[in-house]
Amino acid sequence: QQQVKQSPQSLIVQKGGISIINCAYENTAFDYFPWYQQFPGKGPALLIAIRPDVSEKKEGRFTISFNKSAKQFSLHIMDSQPGDSATYFCAASSDRGDAGGTSYGKLTFGQGTILTVHP
Amino acid sequence: DSGVTQTPKHLITATGQRVTLRCSPRSGDLSVYWYQQSLDQGLQFLIQYYNGEERAKGNILERFSAQQFPDLHSELNLSSLELGDSALYFCASSSGQGGYGYTFGSGTRLTVV
């Protein structure tokens, strides 16, 4: 129930195209859904995040779409650029923690998507 | 520079040995989190400390332990190392206790030979 499933594992798009990465979760206690971007040799960096009280959040070329009933959320990268080539992780957490109160600060990550944007 | 400092950046050690990884959080952040990143398991939460106290625990092995000191820096101790412990270990920090607003460090790459 703690899993976050991410797809696809890898994605190749042309410069200027739209990159779409999808995630699905099972735990209805999750109430915070961030996306992280990771370049080789670096730690994950927070890209954009959403809470379930809104269905969409946009920051520049990056948009999160959230479907609470389907327990799915996705990252859209508009006008993809070669500099966007990186690994993207979705994640989820619950401010309330789990039933045992032992995972309050825990982020559960998806398996990651390697995005390659060709010039 | 994220503001979260991890040392060392690389560590090579033999099986059975013990190592200590160090993390200095961003100025003002009270929470420190430790994650393990491996190819087959992805990013796995190990443990969280908030203002010196353990706040949340993941699937951290008994051979692993951590602490957060009064100056808020944290150390992750890995003992009786096995080949399977080879991974990237990330520290993150945040101002609050919840799982939002994380800032990750650049990680320590541990290789057990």
Coordinates of N, CA, C and O in Angstrom, one line a residue, chain A residues 49-92:
Chain A
A49 N 5.5 20.5 -6.9 CA 4.8 19.6 -6.0 C 3.3 20.1 -5.9 O 3.0 21.2 -6.2
I50 N 2.5 19.1 -5.5 CA 1.0 19.4 -5.5 C 0.4 18.7 -4.3 O 0.9 17.7 -3.8
R51 N -0.7 19.3 -3.8 CA -1.5 18.7 -2.8 C -2.8 18.3 -3.4 O -3.2 19.0 -4.4
P52 N -3.5 17.3 -2.9 CA -4.7 16.8 -3.6 C -5.9 17.7 -3.6 O -7.0 17.3 -4.1
D53 N -5.8 18.9 -3.0 CA -7.0 19.8 -3.1 C -7.1 20.6 -4.4 O -8.0 21.3 -4.7
V54 N -6.1 20.4 -5.3 CA -6.1 21.0 -6.6 C -5.8 19.9 -7.7 O -5.2 18.9 -7.4
S55 N -6.3 20.2 -8.9 CA -6.2 19.1 -9.9 C -5.0 19.4 -10.8 O -4.6 18.5 -11.6
E56 N -4.5 20.6 -10.8 CA -3.4 21.0 -11.7 C -2.5 22.1 -11.0 O -3.1 23.0 -10.4
K57 N -1.2 22.0 -11.3 CA -0.3 23.1 -10.8 C 0.7 23.3 -11.9 O 1.3 22.3 -12.4
K58 N 0.9 24.5 -12.3 CA 1.9 24.8 -13.4 C 3.0 25.8 -12.9 O 2.7 26.7 -12.2
E59 N 4.2 25.4 -13.2 CA 5.3 26.3 -12.9 C 6.2 26.3 -14.1 O 7.0 25.4 -14.4
G60 N 6.1 27.4 -14.9 CA 6.9 27.5 -16.1 C 6.5 26.4 -17.1 O 5.3 26.3 -17.4
R61 N 7.5 25.6 -17.6 CA 7.2 24.6 -18.5 C 6.7 23.3 -17.9 O 6.4 22.3 -18.6
F62 N 6.7 23.3 -16.6 CA 6.4 22.0 -15.8 C 5.0 22.1 -15.2 O 4.6 23.1 -14.6
T63 N 4.2 21.1 -15.5 CA 2.8 21.0 -15.0 C 2.6 19.6 -14.3 O 3.0 18.6 -14.8
I64 N 2.0 19.7 -13.1 CA 1.5 18.4 -12.5 C 0.0 18.4 -12.7 O -0.7 19.3 -12.4
S65 N -0.5 17.2 -13.2 CA -1.9 17.0 -13.2 C -2.2 15.9 -12.2 O -1.5 14.9 -12.1
F66 N -3.3 16.1 -11.4 CA -3.6 15.2 -10.3 C -5.0 14.7 -10.4 O -6.0 15.5 -10.6
N67 N -5.2 13.4 -10.4 CA -6.5 12.8 -10.4 C -6.8 12.0 -9.1 O -6.3 10.9 -9.0
K68 N -7.4 12.6 -8.2 CA -7.6 12.0 -6.8 C -8.4 10.7 -6.9 O -8.0 9.7 -6.2
S69 N -9.4 10.7 -7.7 CA -10.3 9.5 -7.7 C -9.6 8.3 -8.3 O -9.8 7.2 -7.9
A70 N -8.7 8.6 -9.3 CA -7.9 7.5 -9.9 C -6.6 7.2 -9.2 O -5.9 6.3 -9.5
K71 N -6.3 8.1 -8.2 CA -5.0 8.0 -7.5 C -3.9 8.0 -8.4 O -3.0 7.1 -8.4
Q72 N -3.9 8.9 -9.3 CA -2.8 9.1 -10.3 C -2.4 10.5 -10.4 O -3.2 11.4 -10.2
F73 N -1.1 10.7 -10.7 CA -0.7 12.1 -11.0 C 0.5 12.0 -12.1 O 1.1 11.0 -12.2
S74 N 0.6 13.1 -12.8 CA 1.6 13.0 -13.9 C 2.3 14.4 -14.0 O 1.8 15.4 -13.5
L75 N 3.5 14.3 -14.6 CA 4.3 15.4 -14.9 C 4.3 15.7 -16.4 O 4.6 14.7 -17.1
H76 N 4.0 16.9 -16.8 CA 4.1 17.3 -18.2 C 5.2 18.3 -18.3 O 5.2 19.3 -17.6
I77 N 6.2 18.0 -19.2 CA 7.2 19.0 -19.5 C 7.0 19.5 -20.9 O 7.1 18.8 -21.9
M78 N 6.5 20.8 -21.0 CA 6.3 21.4 -22.3 C 7.6 21.9 -22.9 O 8.5 22.2 -22.2
D79 N 7.6 21.9 -24.3 CA 8.8 22.5 -25.0 C 10.0 21.9 -24.4 O 10.9 22.6 -24.0
S80 N 10.1 20.6 -24.3 CA 11.3 19.9 -23.7 C 12.6 20.3 -24.4 O 12.7 20.5 -25.6
Q81 N 13.6 20.5 -23.5 CA 14.9 20.9 -24.0 C 16.0 19.9 -23.6 O 15.8 19.2 -22.7
P82 N 17.1 19.9 -24.4 CA 18.1 18.9 -24.1 C 18.6 19.1 -22.6 O 19.0 18.1 -22.0
G83 N 18.6 20.2 -22.1 CA 19.0 20.5 -20.7 C 18.0 19.8 -19.7 O 18.3 19.7 -18.5
D84 N 16.8 19.4 -20.1 CA 15.9 18.7 -19.3 C 16.2 17.2 -19.1 O 15.6 16.5 -18.3
S85 N 17.2 16.7 -19.9 CA 17.6 15.3 -19.9 C 18.1 15.0 -18.5 O 19.1 15.6 -18.0
A86 N 17.5 14.1 -17.8 CA 17.7 13.8 -16.4 C 16.9 12.6 -16.0 O 16.1 12.1 -16.8
T87 N 17.0 12.2 -14.8 CA 16.1 11.2 -14.2 C 15.0 11.9 -13.3 O 15.4 12.8 -12.5
Y88 N 13.8 11.6 -13.5 CA 12.7 12.2 -12.8 C 12.0 11.2 -11.9 O 11.8 10.1 -12.3
F89 N 11.8 11.6 -10.7 CA 11.2 10.8 -9.7 C 9.9 11.4 -9.2 O 9.9 12.6 -8.8
C90 N 8.8 10.7 -9.2 CA 7.6 11.1 -8.4 C 7.8 10.6 -7.0 O 8.5 9.7 -6.7
A91 N 7.0 11.2 -6.1 CA 7.1 10.8 -4.7 C 5.8 11.2 -4.0 O 4.9 11.9 -4.6
A92 N 5.6 10.6 -2.9 CA 4.4 10.9 -2.1 C 4.7 10.8 -0.6 O 5.5 10.0 -0.2

